[in-house]
């Protein structure tokens, strides 16, 4: 399946991916409004690791054998059998963080504001990962089969 | 082929989903004494606290059985198994034939032998019905005494406190959550409970139950007397092996299974809280009564039942639990039994954060995280995959420890799907 | 130190209605202008440190930032200008030579902008480059005195070595050290894809870029950094660097702290040692000495590669060029006084040298009058800003141009002139690995290709307009130019008529 891969050689640690991830999952699809108006502003579903000069962003790898899906105590975490995308049904999620415990990428973010597990859904709504689209340095690629 | 599963919970779902990925035709029958659609057992405390409705407790969608072509016999107990005739005998006398049997009967609460257990306001807390009963009997300021400060007692306390009850936890060990926390971390959690007025009595246990039809007070071994409106036993859960008693299926603490989740008897498998399977950290069998484990073991059993060789990997205890704004994630061996282990700790008691990592040789074998729990799974992964942490050992405790601290090759192979050269 | 008399040059305006405290600006400004104030819960800026590189402006996701010239003024004075006063403050404080970067930014006349290009009307119809072939290819190198053909009309004459360019444009010398690894990677790859050449400058050739050798011109400068047999063999041509437009008569100095492991290996000098390029080549004091070096290099490269000489445009440029042609060089590159640099003493940058426009015209005229124009190619450099500048340079007599600043601008340079500080926020003129990675060569090389192809199209359009279908036919065709607003003397030197004549 197509996944987002990071090129640490050219990630500049700007965290714009984070800004656009939040925007893409906010009810307003606009940066300004997402930040200024959205009282339930979502947490970023992307983690930027930085230890200069190295930096990269990391998000859910949508594992084939996803441990979070097996571990989720409510059934909120599911892997779509067709697309392979792992998503969290936020209506069901109770914020127990069992998924945080088992995800070996540390890719599940605790959205404490909304008390739900927050994770990359490859921007299911728009079909185009916002981080990839808005990375200023092409440090993220959305492709099949690794890079 | 007729596949029969006793138990209607995590292990069952793991098995059914695994089977149906490969086998659409075999008959699957699920038997359970609980009458409910498969629900999330851990959510009963959320249900108690009113943070989750019964509706939302469904672990899988309403069409789960139909979609997976599963026949259900719900609200009926299985009383025994005849492994020679390959049948399960139900409480109503019905016989259910099987070609492959999965025993996924979970655990049952342990209740200490003590006088007065017949009182009406005594109960345990592992089933939805029990949560419903508790919820209906509790009133604001009801005096609730919970015997046992383990995971279930802890969750019960949270739920009851949320309903306005006056809660006291009685724990025999010197701290609450003694199997998953050490002293320092337990003290952070204790402090948080005390702040909300939850009382905790450690190092003692129940001595006497006093009252007529109803418990009026509870006497503790240390001489304390607790006025009681409701008494909850949450001392522990033991594997619910009743249904195989008297058969040739081997039981130790739980039903003994190999790494394919097969028992010593052909065509009989066990998974979940009832099973005593392989623990990769202890390198021996043990019961690991947690939800993720039940699912994974169920999955493995399911695959093997339909002839797909599969072994469970990476089973060891791990827990994510919390109380309001206090988060606890722990895994593996957290109180090293001897000198051959190394321990690294970083604590900030003002901020109520605690990080402890237990290593054996060059591998992480356990950890405790309090509050600072983000990205805990990275450690879990290091345990599961037995990764040599030598190159980044001194960075393990860093606040933002992450993939950046991994050697580049390891990082890339994981993140980019590249092979390590 | 006591009171600093300097006030900020720029002012950072932040629209707080738009700022979302994302801190992108803070993370991107290597000058540490932006910071987040927890008490105010606001982003704040230290105007003093801003150099107006606009990295933050471009990166801000909400377009909350504008950098303006600081409104602070001195009492109006046509003589004691803002810069004049501030330079004195600076020197009074530091006691040092003022350093600056990029090219001469003083308001001297720009002669490109005083020349206009001809177009055909009626009598000599224009050509549509979309419909008809239009040649932009040129060859750099000495051309034979005459060409002999055999009976099958094949050329019998042995041709001296030539560089074949798909466009009359090359990337000028910028050393690894003055610009980053990623900048070199972008230039080298673009040159290869475009079928043109880039120039290593005097800092040697990084081993990773040897694979671009066929599109590489290597320099041999007074410091002789990185020069060995392998270096010369790998390249397509060798260029002896005598001078550079931004600092004629001055050597170069790369401070030891910039000599990293990688640069040390490439330059073949110890890590951390200052890389000093002396003002003159210590073995060249005459045209004869130069000739010796030219022939040594030809010898070393088996006479298979053109050897060129780069000089700054100065007063006697025509005579010097003639000498260079006679010394045996295959091409001469002349760098005008607006040529860019990674670091130059400001007074020199701003006051030494002559405009490239005059240099081309006078060199071309001189070589023609001496009958040796064909023995050498002429490459013009020093602030070629667009395709029209190229047309004019070629019409004045150049064979091709070198572009430096324009290429850097294409990959992100915002002309903040801070190359010498090593803190280029765009990852170009820096060796700081945090900053270098901001220039992604994958993006850089494509932008360069875009720029050159766009210019190529424009050149074709203009050629077509003039009724010319081959860039070679424009060379030295000064009738295609007219001057506006110039004195007769200037027109005479350029060899062009006034508009309307
Ligand atoms: C209050 C509470 C909170 C918990 N919280 C967590 C948590 O946060 N995280 C976590 O990982 N784990 C938690 N657990 C543990 C987790 O619920 C168990 O590990 C998990 O439910 C085990 O699943 P299972 O499939 O093995 O069996 P169970 O869920 O125990 O289900 C067994 C089923 O079999 C039925 N059954 C038993 N015997 C028979 C019979 N003879 N005939 C017919 N039916 C029978 C039972 O009625 C039951 O429905 C919690 C448990 C409790 C009680
Ligand atoms: S937007 Fe791109 S460059 Fe910026 S931090 Fe994210 S991945 Fe790195
Ligand atoms: S936090 Fe939500 S998604 Fe994660 S395991 Fe718990 S319920 Fe499932
Ligand atoms: S980048 Fe723009 S929005 Fe973000 S903190 Fe800076 S000024 Fe504000
Ligand atoms: S120096 Fe550049 S990045 Fe920094 S504030 Fe000024 S314009 Fe922005």
CSV table of C-alpha atoms in Angstrom, one decimal, chain A:
chain,number,residue,atom,x,y,z
A,1,UNK,CA,0.0,0.0,0.0
A,2,UNK,CA,1.0,3.6,-0.4
A,3,UNK,CA,2.6,5.0,2.7
A,4,UNK,CA,4.4,8.2,3.8
A,5,UNK,CA,8.1,7.9,4.0
A,6,UNK,CA,10.5,10.5,5.4
A,7,UNK,CA,13.8,11.6,3.9
A,8,UNK,CA,15.8,12.6,6.9
A,9,UNK,CA,18.5,14.0,4.7
A,10,UNK,CA,16.3,16.9,3.6
A,11,UNK,CA,13.9,17.4,6.5
A,12,UNK,CA,14.5,20.9,7.8
A,13,UNK,CA,12.6,20.4,11.0
A,14,UNK,CA,10.2,23.2,10.3
A,15,UNK,CA,7.2,21.3,11.5
A,16,UNK,CA,4.9,22.6,8.8
A,17,UNK,CA,3.8,19.0,8.4
A,18,UNK,CA,2.4,19.2,11.9
A,19,UNK,CA,0.6,22.5,11.2
A,20,UNK,CA,-1.0,21.1,8.1
A,21,UNK,CA,-1.8,17.8,9.7
A,22,UNK,CA,-3.7,19.6,12.4
A,23,UNK,CA,-5.5,21.7,9.8
A,24,UNK,CA,-6.4,18.8,7.7
A,25,UNK,CA,-8.1,17.1,10.7
A,26,UNK,CA,-9.7,20.2,12.0
A,27,UNK,CA,-13.3,20.8,11.2
A,28,UNK,CA,-12.1,24.0,9.5
A,29,UNK,CA,-9.8,23.0,6.7
A,30,UNK,CA,-8.0,26.3,6.9
A,31,UNK,CA,-4.8,26.9,9.0
A,32,UNK,CA,-6.0,30.2,10.5
A,33,UNK,CA,-9.4,29.0,11.5
A,34,UNK,CA,-8.1,25.6,12.7
A,35,UNK,CA,-5.8,27.4,15.1
A,36,UNK,CA,-7.8,30.4,16.0
A,37,UNK,CA,-11.4,29.0,16.1
A,38,UNK,CA,-11.4,25.3,16.6
A,39,UNK,CA,-12.0,24.6,20.3
A,40,UNK,CA,-11.6,20.9,19.7
A,41,UNK,CA,-8.5,21.4,17.6
A,42,UNK,CA,-7.0,17.9,17.0
A,43,UNK,CA,-3.6,16.9,18.0
A,44,UNK,CA,-1.0,16.5,15.2
A,45,UNK,CA,-0.9,12.9,14.0
A,46,UNK,CA,2.7,13.3,13.1
A,47,UNK,CA,5.8,13.3,15.3
A,48,UNK,CA,8.9,15.3,14.4
A,49,UNK,CA,12.0,13.9,15.9
A,50,UNK,CA,14.9,16.2,15.9
A,51,UNK,CA,18.5,16.1,17.1
A,52,UNK,CA,20.2,18.6,14.9
A,53,UNK,CA,21.2,18.3,12.2
A,54,UNK,CA,19.0,15.2,11.8
A,55,UNK,CA,15.3,15.5,11.8
A,56,UNK,CA,12.4,13.6,10.3
A,57,UNK,CA,8.8,13.2,10.8
A,58,UNK,CA,7.3,9.9,11.7
A,59,UNK,CA,3.7,8.7,11.5
A,60,UNK,CA,1.8,5.5,11.6
A,61,UNK,CA,3.3,2.8,9.3
A,62,UNK,CA,0.0,1.1,8.8
A,63,UNK,CA,1.6,-2.2,9.7
A,64,UNK,CA,0.4,-5.3,7.9
A,65,UNK,CA,0.1,-7.1,11.3
A,66,UNK,CA,-0.9,-4.0,13.2
A,67,UNK,CA,-0.4,-4.5,17.0
A,68,UNK,CA,-2.6,-1.6,17.9
A,69,UNK,CA,-5.6,-3.1,16.1
A,70,UNK,CA,-5.1,-6.3,18.1
A,71,UNK,CA,-4.6,-4.6,21.3
A,72,UNK,CA,-7.3,-2.0,21.2
A,73,UNK,CA,-9.7,-2.9,24.0
A,74,UNK,CA,-12.7,-1.2,22.5
A,75,UNK,CA,-12.4,-2.2,18.8
A,76,UNK,CA,-11.9,1.4,17.9
A,77,UNK,CA,-8.6,0.7,16.1
A,78,UNK,CA,-9.3,-1.0,12.8
A,79,UNK,CA,-7.4,-1.8,9.7
A,80,UNK,CA,-9.4,-1.4,6.5
A,81,UNK,CA,-9.2,-4.7,4.8
A,82,UNK,CA,-9.3,-3.0,1.4
A,83,UNK,CA,-7.1,0.0,1.7
A,84,UNK,CA,-4.9,-1.2,4.6
A,85,UNK,CA,-5.3,2.1,6.4
A,86,UNK,CA,-5.4,1.8,10.1
A,87,UNK,CA,-7.8,4.3,11.6
A,88,UNK,CA,-9.2,5.0,15.1
A,89,UNK,CA,-12.9,5.3,15.4
A,90,UNK,CA,-12.9,8.3,17.7
A,91,UNK,CA,-16.5,7.6,18.8
A,92,UNK,CA,-15.5,4.3,20.2
A,93,UNK,CA,-12.0,5.2,21.6
A,94,UNK,CA,-11.9,5.8,25.3
A,95,UNK,CA,-8.3,7.0,25.6
A,96,UNK,CA,-7.0,4.0,27.5
A,97,UNK,CA,-3.7,4.2,25.6
A,98,UNK,CA,-3.3,0.5,25.1
A,99,UNK,CA,-2.4,1.3,21.5
A,100,UNK,CA,0.2,3.7,22.7
A,101,UNK,CA,1.7,0.8,24.7
A,102,UNK,CA,2.0,-1.5,21.8
A,103,UNK,CA,2.9,0.7,18.8
A,104,UNK,CA,6.6,0.1,18.3
A,105,UNK,CA,6.9,3.3,16.3
A,106,UNK,CA,5.4,5.4,19.0
A,107,UNK,CA,3.2,6.8,16.3
A,108,UNK,CA,0.0,7.1,18.2
A,109,UNK,CA,-0.5,10.5,19.8
A,110,UNK,CA,-2.5,11.0,22.9
A,111,UNK,CA,-5.0,13.8,22.1
A,112,UNK,CA,-5.6,14.9,25.6
A,113,UNK,CA,-7.8,17.7,24.5
A,114,UNK,CA,-10.3,15.3,23.1
A,115,UNK,CA,-9.1,12.2,25.1
A,116,UNK,CA,-8.8,10.1,22.0
A,117,UNK,CA,-5.9,8.2,20.3
A,118,UNK,CA,-4.9,10.3,17.4
A,119,UNK,CA,-3.0,8.8,14.5
A,120,UNK,CA,-2.3,9.2,10.9
A,121,UNK,CA,-5.1,8.2,8.7
A,122,UNK,CA,-3.3,9.2,5.5
A,123,UNK,CA,-5.8,12.1,5.4
A,124,UNK,CA,-8.6,9.7,4.4
A,125,UNK,CA,-11.0,12.6,4.0
A,126,UNK,CA,-9.0,14.3,1.2
A,127,UNK,CA,-7.1,11.3,0.0
A,128,UNK,CA,-3.9,13.2,-0.1
A,129,UNK,CA,-1.7,13.3,2.9
A,130,UNK,CA,-1.5,17.0,4.0
A,131,UNK,CA,2.0,16.6,5.4
A,132,UNK,CA,3.4,15.4,2.1
A,133,UNK,CA,1.6,18.0,0.1
A,134,UNK,CA,2.8,20.9,2.3
A,135,UNK,CA,6.3,19.8,3.1
A,136,UNK,CA,8.4,22.6,1.8
A,137,UNK,CA,11.4,20.5,1.0
A,138,UNK,CA,9.9,17.3,-0.4
A,139,UNK,CA,11.2,15.5,2.7
A,140,UNK,CA,8.1,13.3,2.7
A,141,UNK,CA,7.0,11.1,-0.1
A,142,UNK,CA,3.8,9.1,-0.5
A,143,UNK,CA,4.5,6.0,-2.4
A,144,UNK,CA,4.2,2.3,-2.7
A,145,UNK,CA,6.8,-0.1,-1.3
A,146,UNK,CA,9.3,2.0,0.7
A,147,UNK,CA,12.1,4.2,-0.5
